[in-house]
Amino acid sequence: MPVTPIYSNCDGPVVASEPPVESKHYSAEAVANSFRPTNLLGEAYRNYENSSRQSIVRSLHKKWLGFTRGEHTVMEVLHKLDNFVDESDPDVSIPNSLHAFMTAEAIRKLHPDKDWLWLTGFVHDLGKVMSCWGEEQWCVVGDTFPVGCEFSKDIVLSHQFEGNPDTKHAVYGTKYGMYEPHCGLDNLLMGFGHDEYLYQVLSNHPTCALPIEGLWCIRYHSFYPWHDKGAYKHLMAPEDAAKLETVKEFNKFDLYSKGDDLPDVSKLEPLYQTLLGKYGLGGKIRW
């Protein structure tokens, strides 16, 4: 099935939309009732799920993980997202740059002693800058899940995998696929998008001092079939229990900060610039 391009609006005005649906995550009902213009939400998932096969994921690794998009500060990348609205998310109709501050501030209120977690909330979606650099949104946003094994029925709009050839593959279409039982999340080939890209960017940065728990949140916060629905337990290793607890706590703020009052960005930027410096992310980073 051909893929319909859906490009970002990073360099143009924000596309006006009706108020988002009330669901706090991407249920099939939320997708069906989304007010996104021209049903972009369902289209994004159709494109993503038809193209989420291990060969394409590996090609995206080669395309993006050479870190050839130049050196930019976190704040420079954040402001590239000033006009970016995630077409896969029925809960957000504001630019992602504002969502960064809203998530971070929601965490700061309830975890005043964990500034690394505030910072994780601040940067967690920066990988969406891929869309500003020419990648189609279906490659960038939306839920993530492993490829190279059977797709879970708990993935939103899972019926759309019918067009994905990996579902009929003798290995990739089976429960364990190319993996061993309880091999651990870190050994899975996840569908490539903004989570994996930012995780790899920060892991590649020599002075990054964000705790491993923060990197877990960045890498797995969109893995909703796992942390929200309980899928893929047969691939979890014992040490992944700590990841699950941490990511579930983080996602309370990623989800439920989306309808709050808009923050005063000019007052908050100095605070988060200081935190970036504290955790080794204050200067230029290769993207």
Coordinates of N, CA and C in Angstrom, one line a residue, residues 29-248:
E29 N -11.0 4.9 19.7 CA -12.1 5.8 19.7 C -11.6 7.2 19.6
A30 N -10.5 7.6 20.3 CA -10.0 8.9 20.1 C -9.5 9.2 18.7
V31 N -8.9 8.2 18.1 CA -8.5 8.4 16.7 C -9.7 8.5 15.8
A32 N -10.7 7.7 16.0 CA -11.9 7.8 15.1 C -12.6 9.1 15.2
N33 N -12.5 9.7 16.5 CA -13.3 10.9 16.7 C -12.4 12.2 16.6
S34 N -11.2 12.0 16.2 CA -10.2 13.1 16.2 C -10.7 14.2 15.3
F35 N -10.4 15.5 15.7 CA -10.8 16.6 14.9 C -9.6 17.1 14.1
R36 N -8.5 16.3 14.0 CA -7.4 16.8 13.2 C -7.9 17.0 11.7
P37 N -7.4 18.1 11.1 CA -7.8 18.3 9.7 C -7.5 17.1 8.8
T38 N -8.4 16.8 7.9 CA -8.3 15.7 6.9 C -7.9 14.4 7.5
N39 N -8.3 14.2 8.7 CA -8.1 12.9 9.4 C -6.6 12.6 9.4
L40 N -5.7 13.6 9.7 CA -4.3 13.3 9.7 C -3.9 12.3 10.7
L41 N -4.6 12.2 11.8 CA -4.3 11.3 12.9 C -4.3 9.9 12.4
G42 N -5.4 9.5 11.9 CA -5.5 8.1 11.4 C -4.6 7.8 10.2
E43 N -4.4 8.8 9.4 CA -3.5 8.7 8.2 C -2.0 8.5 8.7
A44 N -1.6 9.2 9.7 CA -0.3 9.1 10.3 C -0.1 7.6 10.8
Y45 N -1.1 7.1 11.5 CA -0.9 5.7 12.0 C -0.9 4.7 10.9
R46 N -1.7 4.9 9.9 CA -1.8 4.0 8.8 C -0.4 3.9 8.1
N47 N 0.2 5.1 7.8 CA 1.5 5.1 7.2 C 2.5 4.4 8.1
Y48 N 2.5 4.8 9.4 CA 3.5 4.3 10.3 C 3.4 2.7 10.4
E49 N 2.2 2.2 10.6 CA 2.1 0.8 10.8 C 2.3 0.0 9.6
N50 N 2.0 0.5 8.4 CA 2.3 -0.2 7.2 C 3.8 -0.2 6.9
S51 N 4.6 0.8 7.5 CA 6.0 0.9 7.2 C 6.9 0.5 8.4
S52 N 6.3 0.0 9.5 CA 7.1 -0.4 10.6 C 7.5 -1.8 10.5
R53 N 8.5 -2.0 9.6 CA 9.1 -3.3 9.5 C 10.6 -3.2 9.7
Q54 N 11.2 -4.3 10.1 CA 12.6 -4.2 10.6 C 13.5 -3.6 9.5
S55 N 13.3 -3.9 8.2 CA 14.2 -3.4 7.2 C 14.2 -1.9 7.1
I56 N 13.0 -1.3 7.2 CA 12.8 0.2 7.2 C 13.4 0.8 8.4
V57 N 13.2 0.2 9.6 CA 13.7 0.7 10.8 C 15.2 0.8 10.8
R58 N 15.8 -0.3 10.2 CA 17.3 -0.3 10.1 C 17.8 0.8 9.2
S59 N 17.0 1.0 8.1 CA 17.4 2.1 7.2 C 17.3 3.5 7.8
L60 N 16.4 3.7 8.7 CA 16.2 4.9 9.4 C 17.4 5.1 10.4
H61 N 17.8 4.0 11.0 CA 19.0 4.1 11.9 C 20.2 4.7 11.1
K62 N 20.4 4.1 9.9 CA 21.5 4.6 9.1 C 21.4 6.0 8.7
K63 N 20.1 6.4 8.4 CA 19.9 7.8 7.9 C 20.1 8.8 9.0
W64 N 19.7 8.5 10.3 CA 19.7 9.5 11.3 C 20.8 9.4 12.4
L65 N 21.3 8.2 12.5 CA 22.3 8.0 13.7 C 23.7 8.2 13.3
G66 N 24.0 8.9 12.1 CA 25.3 9.4 11.8 C 25.5 10.8 12.4
F67 N 24.4 11.4 12.9 CA 24.4 12.7 13.5 C 25.0 13.8 12.6
T68 N 24.4 13.9 11.4 CA 24.9 14.8 10.4 C 24.1 16.0 10.2
R69 N 23.2 16.3 11.1 CA 22.3 17.5 11.0 C 22.9 18.7 11.6
G70 N 24.2 18.7 11.9 CA 24.8 19.9 12.5 C 24.9 19.9 14.0
E71 N 25.4 20.9 14.6 CA 25.5 21.1 16.0 C 24.6 22.2 16.4
H72 N 23.7 21.9 17.4 CA 22.7 22.9 17.8 C 22.5 22.7 19.3
T73 N 22.2 23.8 20.0 CA 21.9 23.7 21.4 C 20.5 23.2 21.6
V74 N 20.2 22.8 22.8 CA 18.9 22.3 23.1 C 17.8 23.4 22.9
M75 N 18.2 24.6 23.3 CA 17.2 25.7 23.1 C 17.0 26.0 21.7
E76 N 18.0 25.9 20.8 CA 17.8 26.2 19.4 C 16.9 25.1 18.8
V77 N 17.1 23.9 19.2 CA 16.2 22.8 18.7 C 14.8 23.0 19.2
L78 N 14.7 23.4 20.5 CA 13.3 23.6 21.1 C 12.6 24.6 20.3
H79 N 13.2 25.7 19.9 CA 12.5 26.8 19.2 C 12.2 26.4 17.7
K80 N 12.9 25.4 17.2 CA 12.5 24.9 15.9 C 11.1 24.3 16.0
L81 N 10.7 23.9 17.2 CA 9.4 23.2 17.4 C 8.3 24.2 17.8
D82 N 8.6 25.6 17.7 CA 7.6 26.6 18.0 C 6.4 26.5 17.2
N83 N 6.5 26.0 16.0 CA 5.3 25.9 15.1 C 5.0 24.4 14.7
F84 N 5.5 23.5 15.5 CA 5.3 22.1 15.3 C 4.2 21.6 16.1
V85 N 3.1 21.0 15.5 CA 2.0 20.3 16.2 C 2.0 18.9 15.8
D86 N 2.1 18.0 16.8 CA 2.1 16.5 16.6 C 0.8 16.1 16.0
E87 N 0.8 15.6 14.8 CA -0.5 15.2 14.1 C -1.0 13.8 14.6
S88 N -0.2 13.1 15.4 CA -0.6 11.8 15.9 C -1.3 11.9 17.3
D89 N -1.3 13.0 17.9 CA -1.7 13.2 19.3 C -3.0 13.9 19.4
P90 N -4.1 13.2 19.7 CA -5.4 13.9 19.8 C -5.5 14.8 21.0
D91 N -4.5 14.8 21.9 CA -4.6 15.6 23.1 C -3.9 17.0 23.0
V92 N -3.1 17.2 22.0 CA -2.3 18.3 21.9 C -2.6 19.1 20.6
S93 N -3.0 20.4 20.8 CA -3.1 21.3 19.6 C -2.3 22.5 19.8
I94 N -1.3 22.4 20.6 CA -0.3 23.5 20.9 C 1.0 23.1 20.3
P95 N 1.9 24.1 20.1 CA 3.3 23.7 19.6 C 4.0 22.8 20.6
N96 N 4.9 22.0 20.2 CA 5.6 21.1 21.1 C 6.6 21.9 22.0
S97 N 7.0 23.0 21.6 CA 7.9 23.8 22.4 C 7.2 24.2 23.7
L98 N 5.9 24.5 23.6 CA 5.2 24.8 24.8 C 4.9 23.6 25.7
H99 N 4.6 22.5 25.0 CA 4.4 21.2 25.8 C 5.6 20.9 26.6
A100 N 6.8 21.2 26.1 CA 8.1 20.9 26.8 C 8.1 21.6 28.2
F101 N 7.7 22.9 28.2 CA 7.7 23.7 29.4 C 6.6 23.2 30.3
M102 N 5.4 22.9 29.8 CA 4.3 22.4 30.5 C 4.6 21.1 31.2
T103 N 5.2 20.2 30.5 CA 5.5 18.9 31.1 C 6.5 19.1 32.3
A104 N 7.6 19.9 32.0 CA 8.6 20.1 33.0 C 8.1 20.8 34.3
E105 N 7.2 21.7 34.1 CA 6.7 22.5 35.2 C 5.7 21.6 36.0
A106 N 4.9 20.7 35.3 CA 4.1 19.8 36.1 C 4.9 18.9 36.9
I107 N 6.0 18.4 36.4 CA 6.9 17.5 37.2 C 7.5 18.3 38.4
R108 N 7.9 19.5 38.1 CA 8.6 20.3 39.2 C 7.6 20.5 40.4
K109 N 6.3 20.7 40.1 CA 5.4 20.9 41.2 C 5.3 19.7 42.2
L110 N 5.3 18.5 41.6 CA 5.2 17.3 42.4 C 6.5 16.6 42.8
H111 N 7.5 16.9 42.1 CA 8.9 16.3 42.4 C 9.9 17.5 42.5
P112 N 9.7 18.3 43.5 CA 10.6 19.5 43.6 C 12.1 19.1 43.9
D113 N 12.3 17.9 44.3 CA 13.7 17.4 44.7 C 14.3 16.7 43.5
K114 N 13.7 16.5 42.4 CA 14.2 15.7 41.3 C 14.4 16.6 40.0
D115 N 15.4 17.5 40.1 CA 15.5 18.4 38.9 C 15.9 17.7 37.6
W116 N 16.5 16.5 37.7 CA 16.8 15.7 36.5 C 15.5 15.3 35.8
L117 N 14.5 15.0 36.6 CA 13.2 14.6 36.1 C 12.5 15.8 35.4
W118 N 12.7 17.0 36.0 CA 12.1 18.2 35.3 C 12.8 18.3 33.9
L119 N 14.1 18.2 33.9 CA 14.8 18.3 32.7 C 14.5 17.3 31.7
T120 N 14.2 16.1 32.1 CA 13.8 15.0 31.2 C 12.5 15.4 30.6
G121 N 11.5 15.9 31.4 CA 10.3 16.4 30.8 C 10.5 17.5 29.8
F122 N 11.4 18.4 30.1 CA 11.7 19.5 29.2 C 12.2 19.1 27.8
V123 N 13.1 18.0 27.8 CA 13.7 17.6 26.5 C 13.0 16.4 25.9
H124 N 12.1 15.8 26.5 CA 11.7 14.4 26.1 C 11.2 14.3 24.6
D125 N 10.6 15.4 24.1 CA 10.1 15.4 22.7 C 11.0 16.0 21.7
L126 N 12.2 16.4 22.0 CA 13.0 17.2 21.1 C 13.3 16.4 19.8
G127 N 13.2 15.1 19.9 CA 13.5 14.3 18.7 C 12.6 14.6 17.6
K128 N 11.4 15.2 17.9 CA 10.5 15.6 16.8 C 11.1 16.6 15.8
V129 N 12.2 17.1 16.2 CA 12.9 18.0 15.2 C 13.2 17.3 13.9
M130 N 13.3 16.0 13.9 CA 13.4 15.2 12.7 C 12.5 15.7 11.6
S131 N 11.3 16.0 12.0 CA 10.2 16.5 11.1 C 10.6 17.9 10.5
C132 N 11.2 18.7 11.3 CA 11.6 20.0 10.8 C 12.8 19.9 9.9
W133 N 13.5 18.8 9.9 CA 14.6 18.5 9.0 C 14.2 17.6 7.8
G134 N 12.9 17.6 7.5 CA 12.5 16.9 6.3 C 11.9 15.6 6.4
E135 N 11.9 15.0 7.6 CA 11.3 13.6 7.8 C 9.8 13.8 7.9
E136 N 9.1 12.8 7.3 CA 7.6 12.8 7.3 C 7.2 12.5 8.7
Q137 N 6.0 13.0 9.2 CA 5.6 12.8 10.5 C 5.4 11.4 10.9
W138 N 5.0 10.6 10.0 CA 4.7 9.2 10.3 C 6.0 8.5 10.8
C139 N 7.1 9.0 10.4 CA 8.4 8.4 10.8 C 8.9 9.0 12.2
V140 N 8.2 10.0 12.7 CA 8.7 10.7 13.8 C 7.8 10.6 15.1
V141 N 6.5 10.6 14.9 CA 5.6 10.7 16.1 C 4.8 9.5 16.2
G142 N 4.0 9.4 17.3 CA 3.1 8.3 17.5 C 3.7 7.3 18.5
D143 N 2.9 6.3 18.8 CA 3.3 5.2 19.7 C 4.5 4.4 19.1
T144 N 5.3 3.8 19.9 CA 6.4 3.0 19.5 C 6.1 1.5 20.0
F145 N 6.8 0.6 19.3 CA 6.7 -0.8 19.6 C 7.8 -1.5 18.9
P146 N 8.2 -2.7 19.3 CA 9.3 -3.4 18.7 C 8.9 -3.9 17.3
V147 N 9.8 -4.0 16.4 CA 9.7 -4.7 15.1 C 10.5 -6.0 15.1
G148 N 10.2 -6.8 14.2 CA 10.9 -8.1 14.1 C 10.2 -9.2 14.9
C149 N 9.0 -8.9 15.4 CA 8.2 -9.9 16.1 C 6.7 -9.6 15.9
E150 N 5.8 -10.4 16.3 CA 4.4 -10.2 16.2 C 4.0 -8.9 16.8
F151 N 3.1 -8.1 16.1 CA 2.6 -6.8 16.6 C 1.5 -7.1 17.5
S152 N 1.5 -6.4 18.7 CA 0.5 -6.6 19.7 C -0.8 -6.0 19.3
K153 N -1.9 -6.7 19.7 CA -3.2 -6.2 19.4 C -3.5 -4.9 20.2
D154 N -2.7 -4.6 21.2 CA -2.8 -3.4 22.0 C -2.3 -2.2 21.4
I155 N -1.7 -2.3 20.2 CA -1.2 -1.1 19.5 C -2.4 -0.5 18.9
V156 N -2.5 0.9 19.0 CA -3.6 1.6 18.5 C -3.8 1.3 17.0
L157 N -5.1 1.1 16.6 CA -5.4 0.8 15.2 C -4.6 -0.4 14.6
S158 N -4.4 -1.4 15.4 CA -3.6 -2.6 15.1 C -4.1 -3.3 13.8
H159 N -5.3 -3.1 13.4 CA -5.8 -3.8 12.2 C -5.1 -3.2 11.0
Q160 N -4.5 -2.1 11.1 CA -3.8 -1.5 9.9 C -2.5 -2.2 9.6
F161 N -2.0 -3.1 10.5 CA -0.8 -3.8 10.2 C -1.1 -4.8 9.0
E162 N -2.3 -5.0 8.6 CA -2.6 -5.9 7.5 C -1.8 -5.6 6.3
G163 N -1.4 -4.4 6.1 CA -0.6 -4.0 4.9 C 0.9 -4.1 5.1
N164 N 1.3 -4.6 6.3 CA 2.7 -4.7 6.6 C 3.2 -6.1 6.3
P165 N 4.2 -6.2 5.4 CA 4.6 -7.6 5.0 C 5.3 -8.4 6.2
D166 N 5.8 -7.7 7.2 CA 6.4 -8.5 8.3 C 5.4 -9.4 9.0
T167 N 4.1 -9.0 8.9 CA 3.1 -9.8 9.6 C 3.0 -11.2 9.0
K168 N 3.4 -11.4 7.8 CA 3.4 -12.7 7.1 C 4.7 -13.4 7.0
H169 N 5.7 -12.8 7.6 CA 7.1 -13.3 7.6 C 7.2 -14.5 8.5
A170 N 7.9 -15.5 8.1 CA 8.0 -16.8 8.9 C 8.6 -16.6 10.2
V171 N 9.4 -15.6 10.4 CA 10.1 -15.3 11.7 C 9.4 -14.0 12.4
Y172 N 9.4 -12.9 11.6 CA 9.0 -11.7 12.2 C 7.5 -11.7 12.5
G173 N 6.7 -12.6 12.0 CA 5.3 -12.6 12.3 C 4.9 -13.5 13.4
T174 N 5.9 -14.0 14.2 CA 5.7 -14.9 15.3 C 5.8 -14.2 16.6
K175 N 5.4 -14.8 17.7 CA 5.3 -14.1 19.0 C 6.7 -13.6 19.4
Y176 N 7.7 -14.4 19.3 CA 9.0 -13.9 19.8 C 9.9 -13.4 18.6
G177 N 9.5 -13.8 17.4 CA 10.2 -13.2 16.2 C 11.7 -13.5 16.3
M178 N 12.5 -12.4 16.1 CA 13.9 -12.6 16.1 C 14.6 -12.4 17.5
Y179 N 13.7 -12.5 18.5 CA 14.2 -12.3 19.9 C 14.1 -13.6 20.7
E180 N 14.8 -13.6 21.8 CA 14.7 -14.7 22.8 C 13.7 -14.3 23.9
P181 N 13.0 -15.3 24.5 CA 12.1 -14.9 25.6 C 12.9 -14.2 26.7
H182 N 12.2 -13.1 27.2 CA 12.8 -12.3 28.3 C 14.2 -11.7 28.0
C183 N 14.4 -11.4 26.7 CA 15.7 -10.8 26.3 C 16.0 -9.4 26.8
G184 N 14.9 -8.7 27.2 CA 15.1 -7.4 27.8 C 14.8 -6.3 26.8
L185 N 14.2 -5.2 27.2 CA 13.8 -4.1 26.3 C 15.0 -3.5 25.6
D186 N 16.2 -3.4 26.2 CA 17.3 -2.8 25.6 C 17.8 -3.6 24.4
N187 N 17.4 -4.8 24.3 CA 17.8 -5.7 23.1 C 16.8 -5.7 22.0
L188 N 15.7 -4.9 22.1 CA 14.7 -4.9 21.1 C 15.0 -3.8 20.1
L189 N 14.6 -4.1 18.8 CA 14.7 -3.1 17.8 C 13.4 -2.4 17.7
M190 N 13.3 -1.2 18.3 CA 12.1 -0.5 18.4 C 11.8 0.3 17.1
G191 N 10.5 0.5 16.8 CA 10.2 1.4 15.7 C 10.9 2.7 15.8
F192 N 11.5 3.2 14.8 CA 12.3 4.4 14.9 C 11.5 5.7 14.9
G193 N 11.7 6.6 15.8 CA 10.9 7.8 15.8 C 11.6 8.8 16.8
H194 N 10.9 9.8 17.3 CA 11.5 10.8 18.1 C 12.1 10.3 19.4
D195 N 11.5 9.3 20.0 CA 12.1 8.8 21.2 C 13.5 8.2 21.0
E196 N 13.6 7.3 20.1 CA 14.9 6.6 19.8 C 15.9 7.6 19.4
Y197 N 15.5 8.5 18.5 CA 16.5 9.5 18.0 C 17.1 10.4 19.1
L198 N 16.2 10.9 20.0 CA 16.8 11.8 21.0 C 17.6 10.9 22.0
Y199 N 17.1 9.7 22.3 CA 17.9 8.8 23.2 C 19.3 8.6 22.6
Q200 N 19.4 8.4 21.3 CA 20.7 8.1 20.7 C 21.6 9.4 20.7
V201 N 20.9 10.6 20.4 CA 21.6 11.9 20.4 C 22.3 12.1 21.7
L202 N 21.5 11.9 22.8 CA 22.0 12.2 24.1 C 23.1 11.2 24.5
S203 N 22.9 9.9 24.2 CA 23.8 8.9 24.5 C 25.1 9.1 23.8
N204 N 25.1 9.7 22.6 CA 26.3 10.0 21.8 C 27.0 11.3 22.3
H205 N 26.3 12.1 23.1 CA 26.9 13.4 23.6 C 27.9 13.1 24.8
P206 N 29.2 13.4 24.7 CA 30.1 12.9 25.7 C 29.9 13.5 27.1
T207 N 29.3 14.7 27.2 CA 29.1 15.3 28.5 C 27.8 15.1 29.1
C208 N 26.9 14.3 28.5 CA 25.5 14.2 29.0 C 25.6 13.4 30.3
A209 N 25.0 14.1 31.4 CA 25.0 13.5 32.7 C 23.6 13.3 33.2
L210 N 22.6 13.2 32.3 CA 21.3 12.9 32.7 C 21.3 11.5 33.2
P211 N 20.7 11.2 34.4 CA 20.6 9.8 34.9 C 20.0 8.9 34.0
I212 N 20.4 7.6 34.1 CA 19.9 6.5 33.3 C 18.4 6.5 33.3
E213 N 17.8 6.8 34.5 CA 16.3 6.8 34.6 C 15.7 7.8 33.6
G214 N 16.3 9.0 33.5 CA 15.9 10.0 32.5 C 15.9 9.5 31.1
L215 N 17.0 8.8 30.8 CA 17.1 8.2 29.4 C 16.1 7.1 29.2
W216 N 15.8 6.3 30.2 CA 14.7 5.4 30.1 C 13.4 6.1 29.7
C217 N 13.1 7.2 30.3 CA 11.8 7.9 30.1 C 11.8 8.4 28.6
I218 N 12.9 8.9 28.2 CA 13.0 9.4 26.8 C 12.8 8.3 25.8
R219 N 13.5 7.2 26.0 CA 13.5 6.1 25.0 C 12.1 5.4 25.0
Y220 N 11.5 5.3 26.1 CA 10.3 4.4 26.1 C 9.0 5.1 26.4
H221 N 9.0 6.4 26.5 CA 7.7 7.1 26.9 C 6.6 6.9 25.9
S222 N 6.9 6.6 24.6 CA 5.8 6.4 23.6 C 5.5 4.9 23.4
F223 N 6.1 4.0 24.2 CA 5.9 2.6 24.1 C 4.7 2.2 24.9
Y224 N 3.5 2.8 24.5 CA 2.3 2.7 25.2 C 1.7 1.2 25.3
P225 N 1.9 0.4 24.3 CA 1.4 -1.0 24.4 C 2.0 -1.7 25.6
W226 N 3.2 -1.3 25.9 CA 4.0 -1.9 27.1 C 3.6 -1.2 28.4
H227 N 3.8 0.1 28.5 CA 3.7 0.7 29.9 C 2.2 1.0 30.2
D228 N 1.3 1.1 29.2 CA -0.1 1.4 29.5 C -1.0 0.2 29.4
K229 N -0.7 -0.7 28.5 CA -1.6 -1.9 28.3 C -1.0 -3.2 28.8
G230 N 0.3 -3.2 29.2 CA 0.9 -4.5 29.7 C 1.3 -5.5 28.7
A231 N 1.4 -5.1 27.4 CA 1.9 -6.0 26.4 C 3.4 -6.1 26.4
Y232 N 3.9 -7.2 25.7 CA 5.3 -7.5 25.5 C 6.0 -7.9 26.8
K233 N 5.2 -8.4 27.8 CA 5.9 -8.8 29.0 C 6.8 -10.1 28.8
H234 N 6.4 -10.8 27.7 CA 7.2 -12.0 27.4 C 8.6 -11.7 26.9
L235 N 8.9 -10.4 26.6 CA 10.2 -9.9 26.2 C 10.9 -9.2 27.2
M236 N 10.3 -8.9 28.4 CA 10.9 -8.1 29.4 C 11.9 -9.0 30.2
A237 N 13.0 -8.4 30.6 CA 13.9 -9.0 31.5 C 13.6 -8.5 32.9
P238 N 14.1 -9.2 34.0 CA 13.8 -8.8 35.4 C 14.1 -7.3 35.6
E239 N 15.2 -6.9 35.1 CA 15.6 -5.5 35.3 C 14.7 -4.4 34.7
D240 N 13.9 -4.9 33.8 CA 12.9 -3.9 33.1 C 11.8 -3.5 34.0
A241 N 11.6 -4.2 35.1 CA 10.6 -3.8 36.1 C 10.8 -2.3 36.6
A242 N 12.1 -2.0 36.8 CA 12.4 -0.6 37.2 C 12.1 0.4 36.1
K243 N 12.4 0.0 34.9 CA 12.1 0.9 33.8 C 10.6 1.2 33.7
L244 N 9.8 0.1 33.9 CA 8.3 0.2 33.8 C 7.8 1.2 34.9
E245 N 8.2 1.0 36.1 CA 7.8 1.9 37.2 C 8.2 3.4 36.9
T246 N 9.4 3.6 36.4 CA 9.9 5.0 36.2 C 9.1 5.6 35.0
V247 N 8.9 4.9 33.9 CA 8.3 5.4 32.8 C 6.8 5.7 33.0
K248 N 6.1 4.8 33.8 CA 4.7 5.1 34.1 C 4.6 6.3 35.0

